[in-house]
Amino acid sequence: MTYTFMICNQFSRGVFAMLGAVSPDSFDTLHSYSNTFQMPFVTPWFPEKVLQPSSGALDFAISMRPDYYQAIIDTVRYYGWDRIIYMYDSHDAWRTHGI
């Protein structure tokens, strides 16, 4: 069964939001459907590279996991540390290189 069929089937049943975790390969497809049909897409996480709508339109995808980068910055500043070692277990941490 294709994503297109599954999504259109849900739309015909009156679904008003999509909720769930998807693989990084599937995320862009569901993200595009969400923005096209202006239907919220709630997921526990975003993949590393999220394509933003090119038209400048509203983005209907939302991640339930809060960004933690500001918490890292605040902690480092609070304690006055000038060096830290940040250990991680996923590619997601590569986003923190600008900290």
mmCIF file of N, CA and C in Angstrom:
data_model
loop_
_atom_site.group_PDB
_atom_site.id
_atom_site.type_symbol
_atom_site.label_atom_id
_atom_site.label_comp_id
_atom_site.label_asym_id
_atom_site.label_seq_id
_atom_site.Cartn_x
_atom_site.Cartn_y
_atom_site.Cartn_z
ATOM 1 N N MET A 1 0.850 -1.170 0.000
ATOM 2 C CA MET A 1 0.000 0.000 0.000
ATOM 3 C C MET A 1 0.900 1.239 0.000
ATOM 4 N N THR A 2 0.623 2.204 -0.839
ATOM 5 C CA THR A 2 1.456 3.397 -0.936
ATOM 6 C C THR A 2 1.024 4.444 0.081
ATOM 7 N N TYR A 3 1.967 5.347 0.391
ATOM 8 C CA TYR A 3 1.638 6.444 1.304
ATOM 9 C C TYR A 3 0.511 7.294 0.735
ATOM 10 N N THR A 4 0.533 7.524 -0.567
ATOM 11 C CA THR A 4 -0.505 8.336 -1.193
ATOM 12 C C THR A 4 -1.879 7.736 -0.943
ATOM 13 N N PHE A 5 -2.018 6.447 -1.161
ATOM 14 C CA PHE A 5 -3.305 5.785 -0.941
ATOM 15 C C PHE A 5 -3.707 5.868 0.530
ATOM 16 N N MET A 6 -2.771 5.581 1.420
ATOM 17 C CA MET A 6 -3.086 5.598 2.856
ATOM 18 C C MET A 6 -3.502 6.994 3.313
ATOM 19 N N ILE A 7 -2.788 8.009 2.863
ATOM 20 C CA ILE A 7 -3.103 9.374 3.283
ATOM 21 C C ILE A 7 -4.443 9.818 2.710
ATOM 22 N N CYS A 8 -4.656 9.585 1.422
ATOM 23 C CA CYS A 8 -5.940 9.963 0.810
ATOM 24 C C CYS A 8 -7.103 9.222 1.460
ATOM 25 N N ASN A 9 -6.899 7.975 1.821
ATOM 26 C CA ASN A 9 -7.922 7.195 2.514
ATOM 27 C C ASN A 9 -8.265 7.841 3.857
ATOM 28 N N GLN A 10 -7.259 8.289 4.577
ATOM 29 C CA GLN A 10 -7.505 8.940 5.865
ATOM 30 C C GLN A 10 -8.223 10.277 5.671
ATOM 31 N N PHE A 11 -7.825 11.037 4.659
ATOM 32 C CA PHE A 11 -8.498 12.309 4.381
ATOM 33 C C PHE A 11 -9.979 12.082 4.113
ATOM 34 N N SER A 12 -10.300 11.044 3.352
ATOM 35 C CA SER A 12 -11.700 10.774 3.017
ATOM 36 C C SER A 12 -12.511 10.371 4.243
ATOM 37 N N ARG A 13 -11.831 9.909 5.290
ATOM 38 C CA ARG A 13 -12.517 9.526 6.530
ATOM 39 C C ARG A 13 -12.673 10.711 7.478
ATOM 40 N N GLY A 14 -12.162 11.881 7.096
ATOM 41 C CA GLY A 14 -12.326 13.068 7.920
ATOM 42 C C GLY A 14 -11.217 13.292 8.932
ATOM 43 N N VAL A 15 -10.052 12.712 8.708
ATOM 44 C CA VAL A 15 -8.928 12.910 9.621
ATOM 45 C C VAL A 15 -8.474 14.362 9.534
ATOM 46 N N PHE A 16 -8.203 14.987 10.682
ATOM 47 C CA PHE A 16 -7.817 16.395 10.710
ATOM 48 C C PHE A 16 -6.368 16.630 11.089
ATOM 49 N N ALA A 17 -5.651 15.573 11.454
ATOM 50 C CA ALA A 17 -4.226 15.696 11.787
ATOM 51 C C ALA A 17 -3.572 14.334 11.616
ATOM 52 N N MET A 18 -2.280 14.357 11.355
ATOM 53 C CA MET A 18 -1.510 13.119 11.284
ATOM 54 C C MET A 18 -0.563 13.109 12.472
ATOM 55 N N LEU A 19 -0.446 11.964 13.107
ATOM 56 C CA LEU A 19 0.396 11.826 14.286
ATOM 57 C C LEU A 19 1.186 10.541 14.156
ATOM 58 N N GLY A 20 2.487 10.619 14.349
ATOM 59 C CA GLY A 20 3.261 9.387 14.321
ATOM 60 C C GLY A 20 4.722 9.602 14.016
ATOM 61 N N ALA A 21 5.487 8.563 14.269
ATOM 62 C CA ALA A 21 6.913 8.553 13.962
ATOM 63 C C ALA A 21 7.101 7.891 12.607
ATOM 64 N N VAL A 22 7.947 8.468 11.799
ATOM 65 C CA VAL A 22 8.219 7.920 10.476
ATOM 66 C C VAL A 22 9.721 7.860 10.256
ATOM 67 N N SER A 23 10.102 7.069 9.281
ATOM 68 C CA SER A 23 11.523 6.979 8.944
ATOM 69 C C SER A 23 11.953 8.268 8.243
ATOM 70 N N PRO A 24 13.236 8.585 8.298
ATOM 71 C CA PRO A 24 13.714 9.786 7.595
ATOM 72 C C PRO A 24 13.359 9.776 6.108
ATOM 73 N N ASP A 25 13.327 8.598 5.495
ATOM 74 C CA ASP A 25 12.991 8.504 4.074
ATOM 75 C C ASP A 25 11.535 8.874 3.804
ATOM 76 N N SER A 26 10.657 8.619 4.741
ATOM 77 C CA SER A 26 9.228 8.890 4.567
ATOM 78 C C SER A 26 8.835 10.285 5.026
ATOM 79 N N PHE A 27 9.667 10.901 5.839
ATOM 80 C CA PHE A 27 9.300 12.180 6.443
ATOM 81 C C PHE A 27 8.979 13.247 5.402
ATOM 82 N N ASP A 28 9.831 13.401 4.395
ATOM 83 C CA ASP A 28 9.614 14.459 3.405
ATOM 84 C C ASP A 28 8.283 14.301 2.682
ATOM 85 N N THR A 29 7.885 13.069 2.407
ATOM 86 C CA THR A 29 6.605 12.827 1.738
ATOM 87 C C THR A 29 5.443 13.266 2.622
ATOM 88 N N LEU A 30 5.445 12.818 3.874
ATOM 89 C CA LEU A 30 4.354 13.187 4.785
ATOM 90 C C LEU A 30 4.377 14.681 5.094
ATOM 91 N N HIS A 31 5.561 15.250 5.201
ATOM 92 C CA HIS A 31 5.704 16.683 5.443
ATOM 93 C C HIS A 31 5.083 17.468 4.280
ATOM 94 N N SER A 32 5.329 17.027 3.069
ATOM 95 C CA SER A 32 4.778 17.682 1.889
ATOM 96 C C SER A 32 3.250 17.591 1.860
ATOM 97 N N TYR A 33 2.707 16.406 2.133
ATOM 98 C CA TYR A 33 1.246 16.252 2.197
ATOM 99 C C TYR A 33 0.659 17.162 3.274
ATOM 100 N N SER A 34 1.302 17.194 4.406
ATOM 101 C CA SER A 34 0.832 18.012 5.516
ATOM 102 C C SER A 34 0.739 19.479 5.107
ATOM 103 N N ASN A 35 1.786 19.986 4.482
ATOM 104 C CA ASN A 35 1.787 21.388 4.060
ATOM 105 C C ASN A 35 0.814 21.643 2.915
ATOM 106 N N THR A 36 0.721 20.716 1.973
ATOM 107 C CA THR A 36 -0.175 20.882 0.830
ATOM 108 C C THR A 36 -1.630 20.962 1.272
ATOM 109 N N PHE A 37 -2.023 20.073 2.169
ATOM 110 C CA PHE A 37 -3.417 20.022 2.605
ATOM 111 C C PHE A 37 -3.667 20.786 3.906
ATOM 112 N N GLN A 38 -2.644 21.506 4.376
ATOM 113 C CA GLN A 38 -2.740 22.310 5.596
ATOM 114 C C GLN A 38 -3.299 21.492 6.754
ATOM 115 N N MET A 39 -2.713 20.320 6.922
ATOM 116 C CA MET A 39 -3.108 19.393 7.977
ATOM 117 C C MET A 39 -1.929 19.213 8.931
ATOM 118 N N PRO A 40 -2.111 19.447 10.222
ATOM 119 C CA PRO A 40 -0.999 19.277 11.163
ATOM 120 C C PRO A 40 -0.415 17.866 11.117
ATOM 121 N N PHE A 41 0.893 17.802 11.151
ATOM 122 C CA PHE A 41 1.628 16.542 11.205
ATOM 123 C C PHE A 41 2.497 16.608 12.456
ATOM 124 N N VAL A 42 2.127 15.847 13.477
ATOM 125 C CA VAL A 42 2.816 15.853 14.766
ATOM 126 C C VAL A 42 3.670 14.599 14.861
ATOM 127 N N THR A 43 4.948 14.781 15.130
ATOM 128 C CA THR A 43 5.873 13.659 15.204
ATOM 129 C C THR A 43 6.805 13.850 16.402
ATOM 130 N N PRO A 44 7.297 12.766 16.996
ATOM 131 C CA PRO A 44 8.177 12.924 18.158
ATOM 132 C C PRO A 44 9.549 13.479 17.809
ATOM 133 N N TRP A 45 9.936 13.445 16.535
ATOM 134 C CA TRP A 45 11.258 13.950 16.159
ATOM 135 C C TRP A 45 11.273 14.272 14.680
ATOM 136 N N PHE A 46 12.196 15.139 14.295
ATOM 137 C CA PHE A 46 12.444 15.441 12.890
ATOM 138 C C PHE A 46 13.738 14.771 12.476
ATOM 139 N N PRO A 47 13.845 14.356 11.234
ATOM 140 C CA PRO A 47 15.137 13.845 10.768
ATOM 141 C C PRO A 47 16.155 14.982 10.713
ATOM 142 N N GLU A 48 17.411 14.642 10.467
ATOM 143 C CA GLU A 48 18.474 15.642 10.474
ATOM 144 C C GLU A 48 18.236 16.771 9.481
ATOM 145 N N LYS A 49 17.793 16.450 8.300
ATOM 146 C CA LYS A 49 17.578 17.464 7.273
ATOM 147 C C LYS A 49 16.093 17.555 6.973
ATOM 148 N N VAL A 50 15.506 18.676 7.328
ATOM 149 C CA VAL A 50 14.087 18.905 7.068
ATOM 150 C C VAL A 50 13.986 19.962 5.987
ATOM 151 N N LEU A 51 13.322 19.621 4.891
ATOM 152 C CA LEU A 51 13.130 20.580 3.811
ATOM 153 C C LEU A 51 11.994 21.523 4.183
ATOM 154 N N GLN A 52 12.296 22.809 4.214
ATOM 155 C CA GLN A 52 11.285 23.809 4.536
ATOM 156 C C GLN A 52 10.468 24.118 3.285
ATOM 157 N N PRO A 53 9.207 24.526 3.454
ATOM 158 C CA PRO A 53 8.392 24.876 2.290
ATOM 159 C C PRO A 53 9.075 25.988 1.495
ATOM 160 N N SER A 54 9.238 25.795 0.191
ATOM 161 C CA SER A 54 9.955 26.764 -0.638
ATOM 162 C C SER A 54 9.144 28.028 -0.891
ATOM 163 N N SER A 55 7.852 27.951 -0.767
ATOM 164 C CA SER A 55 7.004 29.098 -1.070
ATOM 165 C C SER A 55 6.907 30.085 0.083
ATOM 166 N N GLY A 56 7.486 29.755 1.214
ATOM 167 C CA GLY A 56 7.368 30.622 2.375
ATOM 168 C C GLY A 56 6.046 30.419 3.099
ATOM 169 N N ALA A 57 5.297 29.409 2.705
ATOM 170 C CA ALA A 57 4.005 29.122 3.332
ATOM 171 C C ALA A 57 4.209 28.572 4.739
ATOM 172 N N LEU A 58 3.125 28.480 5.470
ATOM 173 C CA LEU A 58 3.187 27.926 6.817
ATOM 174 C C LEU A 58 3.650 26.482 6.782
ATOM 175 N N ASP A 59 4.379 26.095 7.802
ATOM 176 C CA ASP A 59 4.845 24.719 7.928
ATOM 177 C C ASP A 59 3.923 24.024 8.920
ATOM 178 N N PHE A 60 3.268 22.961 8.488
ATOM 179 C CA PHE A 60 2.286 22.283 9.323
ATOM 180 C C PHE A 60 2.854 21.096 10.091
ATOM 181 N N ALA A 61 4.161 20.859 10.003
ATOM 182 C CA ALA A 61 4.791 19.781 10.767
ATOM 183 C C ALA A 61 5.354 20.346 12.066
ATOM 184 N N ILE A 62 5.200 19.588 13.136
ATOM 185 C CA ILE A 62 5.713 20.020 14.435
ATOM 186 C C ILE A 62 6.330 18.826 15.156
ATOM 187 N N SER A 63 7.442 19.079 15.807
ATOM 188 C CA SER A 63 8.120 18.046 16.580
ATOM 189 C C SER A 63 7.738 18.192 18.047
ATOM 190 N N MET A 64 7.435 17.083 18.697
ATOM 191 C CA MET A 64 7.061 17.128 20.114
ATOM 192 C C MET A 64 8.283 17.234 21.012
ATOM 193 N N ARG A 65 9.457 16.863 20.496
ATOM 194 C CA ARG A 65 10.670 16.937 21.301
ATOM 195 C C ARG A 65 11.177 18.373 21.275
ATOM 196 N N PRO A 66 11.347 18.964 22.428
ATOM 197 C CA PRO A 66 11.823 20.356 22.441
ATOM 198 C C PRO A 66 13.287 20.439 22.030
ATOM 199 N N ASP A 67 13.669 21.590 21.489
ATOM 200 C CA ASP A 67 15.079 21.826 21.202
ATOM 201 C C ASP A 67 15.825 21.959 22.519
ATOM 202 N N TYR A 68 16.963 21.335 22.600
ATOM 203 C CA TYR A 68 17.738 21.370 23.837
ATOM 204 C C TYR A 68 19.003 22.199 23.696
ATOM 205 N N TYR A 69 19.231 22.764 22.540
ATOM 206 C CA TYR A 69 20.463 23.518 22.322
ATOM 207 C C TYR A 69 20.559 24.721 23.252
ATOM 208 N N GLN A 70 19.458 25.436 23.406
ATOM 209 C CA GLN A 70 19.492 26.618 24.276
ATOM 210 C C GLN A 70 19.780 26.215 25.717
ATOM 211 N N ALA A 71 19.288 25.061 26.153
ATOM 212 C CA ALA A 71 19.581 24.589 27.513
ATOM 213 C C ALA A 71 21.076 24.314 27.678
ATOM 214 N N ILE A 72 21.706 23.765 26.643
ATOM 215 C CA ILE A 72 23.155 23.527 26.706
ATOM 216 C C ILE A 72 23.895 24.855 26.812
ATOM 217 N N ILE A 73 23.529 25.801 25.980
ATOM 218 C CA ILE A 73 24.170 27.119 25.999
ATOM 219 C C ILE A 73 23.982 27.788 27.353
ATOM 220 N N ASP A 74 22.763 27.758 27.882
ATOM 221 C CA ASP A 74 22.486 28.382 29.182
ATOM 222 C C ASP A 74 23.305 27.746 30.295
ATOM 223 N N THR A 75 23.444 26.429 30.280
ATOM 224 C CA THR A 75 24.225 25.733 31.310
ATOM 225 C C THR A 75 25.696 26.120 31.234
ATOM 226 N N VAL A 76 26.242 26.147 30.029
ATOM 227 C CA VAL A 76 27.653 26.526 29.850
ATOM 228 C C VAL A 76 27.882 27.954 30.328
ATOM 229 N N ARG A 77 26.991 28.845 29.973
ATOM 230 C CA ARG A 77 27.129 30.252 30.404
ATOM 231 C C ARG A 77 26.964 30.388 31.913
ATOM 232 N N TYR A 78 25.999 29.688 32.477
ATOM 233 C CA TYR A 78 25.739 29.777 33.918
ATOM 234 C C TYR A 78 26.976 29.395 34.727
ATOM 235 N N TYR A 79 27.622 28.302 34.340
ATOM 236 C CA TYR A 79 28.793 27.835 35.076
ATOM 237 C C TYR A 79 30.089 28.491 34.606
ATOM 238 N N GLY A 80 30.025 29.302 33.571
ATOM 239 C CA GLY A 80 31.201 30.009 33.090
ATOM 240 C C GLY A 80 32.252 29.109 32.453
ATOM 241 N N TRP A 81 31.828 27.992 31.923
ATOM 242 C CA TRP A 81 32.781 27.066 31.319
ATOM 243 C C TRP A 81 33.287 27.637 29.996
ATOM 244 N N ASP A 82 34.583 27.500 29.741
ATOM 245 C CA ASP A 82 35.106 27.944 28.455
ATOM 246 C C ASP A 82 35.385 26.764 27.523
ATOM 247 N N ARG A 83 35.295 25.536 28.064
ATOM 248 C CA ARG A 83 35.442 24.323 27.255
ATOM 249 C C ARG A 83 34.488 23.262 27.787
ATOM 250 N N ILE A 84 33.919 22.507 26.864
ATOM 251 C CA ILE A 84 33.067 21.386 27.268
ATOM 252 C C ILE A 84 33.342 20.204 26.343
ATOM 253 N N ILE A 85 33.026 19.033 26.813
ATOM 254 C CA ILE A 85 33.031 17.834 25.982
ATOM 255 C C ILE A 85 31.587 17.376 25.907
ATOM 256 N N TYR A 86 31.072 17.314 24.701
ATOM 257 C CA TYR A 86 29.672 16.949 24.493
ATOM 258 C C TYR A 86 29.632 15.581 23.830
ATOM 259 N N MET A 87 29.138 14.586 24.538
ATOM 260 C CA MET A 87 29.065 13.217 24.011
ATOM 261 C C MET A 87 27.640 12.941 23.555
ATOM 262 N N TYR A 88 27.510 12.260 22.453
ATOM 263 C CA TYR A 88 26.195 11.998 21.888
ATOM 264 C C TYR A 88 26.179 10.633 21.221
ATOM 265 N N ASP A 89 24.978 10.155 20.952
ATOM 266 C CA ASP A 89 24.857 8.830 20.336
ATOM 267 C C ASP A 89 24.032 8.837 19.048
ATOM 268 N N SER A 90 23.897 9.994 18.436
ATOM 269 C CA SER A 90 23.159 10.074 17.176
ATOM 270 C C SER A 90 23.734 11.192 16.318
ATOM 271 N N HIS A 91 23.343 11.194 15.062
ATOM 272 C CA HIS A 91 23.793 12.246 14.156
ATOM 273 C C HIS A 91 23.133 13.581 14.484
ATOM 274 N N ASP A 92 22.074 13.563 15.260
ATOM 275 C CA ASP A 92 21.367 14.780 15.624
ATOM 276 C C ASP A 92 22.290 15.779 16.308
ATOM 277 N N ALA A 93 23.266 15.306 17.044
ATOM 278 C CA ALA A 93 24.157 16.193 17.783
ATOM 279 C C ALA A 93 25.048 17.019 16.866
ATOM 280 N N TRP A 94 25.202 16.636 15.620
ATOM 281 C CA TRP A 94 26.004 17.436 14.694
ATOM 282 C C TRP A 94 25.426 18.831 14.548
ATOM 283 N N ARG A 95 24.154 19.008 14.838
ATOM 284 C CA ARG A 95 23.537 20.331 14.752
ATOM 285 C C ARG A 95 24.113 21.286 15.793
ATOM 286 N N THR A 96 24.711 20.756 16.842
ATOM 287 C CA THR A 96 25.214 21.609 17.923
ATOM 288 C C THR A 96 26.602 22.161 17.641
ATOM 289 N N HIS A 97 27.187 21.853 16.505
ATOM 290 C CA HIS A 97 28.542 22.324 16.216
ATOM 291 C C HIS A 97 28.650 23.836 16.227
ATOM 292 N N GLY A 98 27.580 24.543 16.009
ATOM 293 C CA GLY A 98 27.631 25.997 16.018
ATOM 294 C C GLY A 98 27.579 26.611 17.401
ATOM 295 N N ILE A 99 27.434 25.796 18.427
ATOM 296 C CA ILE A 99 27.298 26.326 19.795
ATOM 297 C C ILE A 99 28.585 26.936 20.256
#
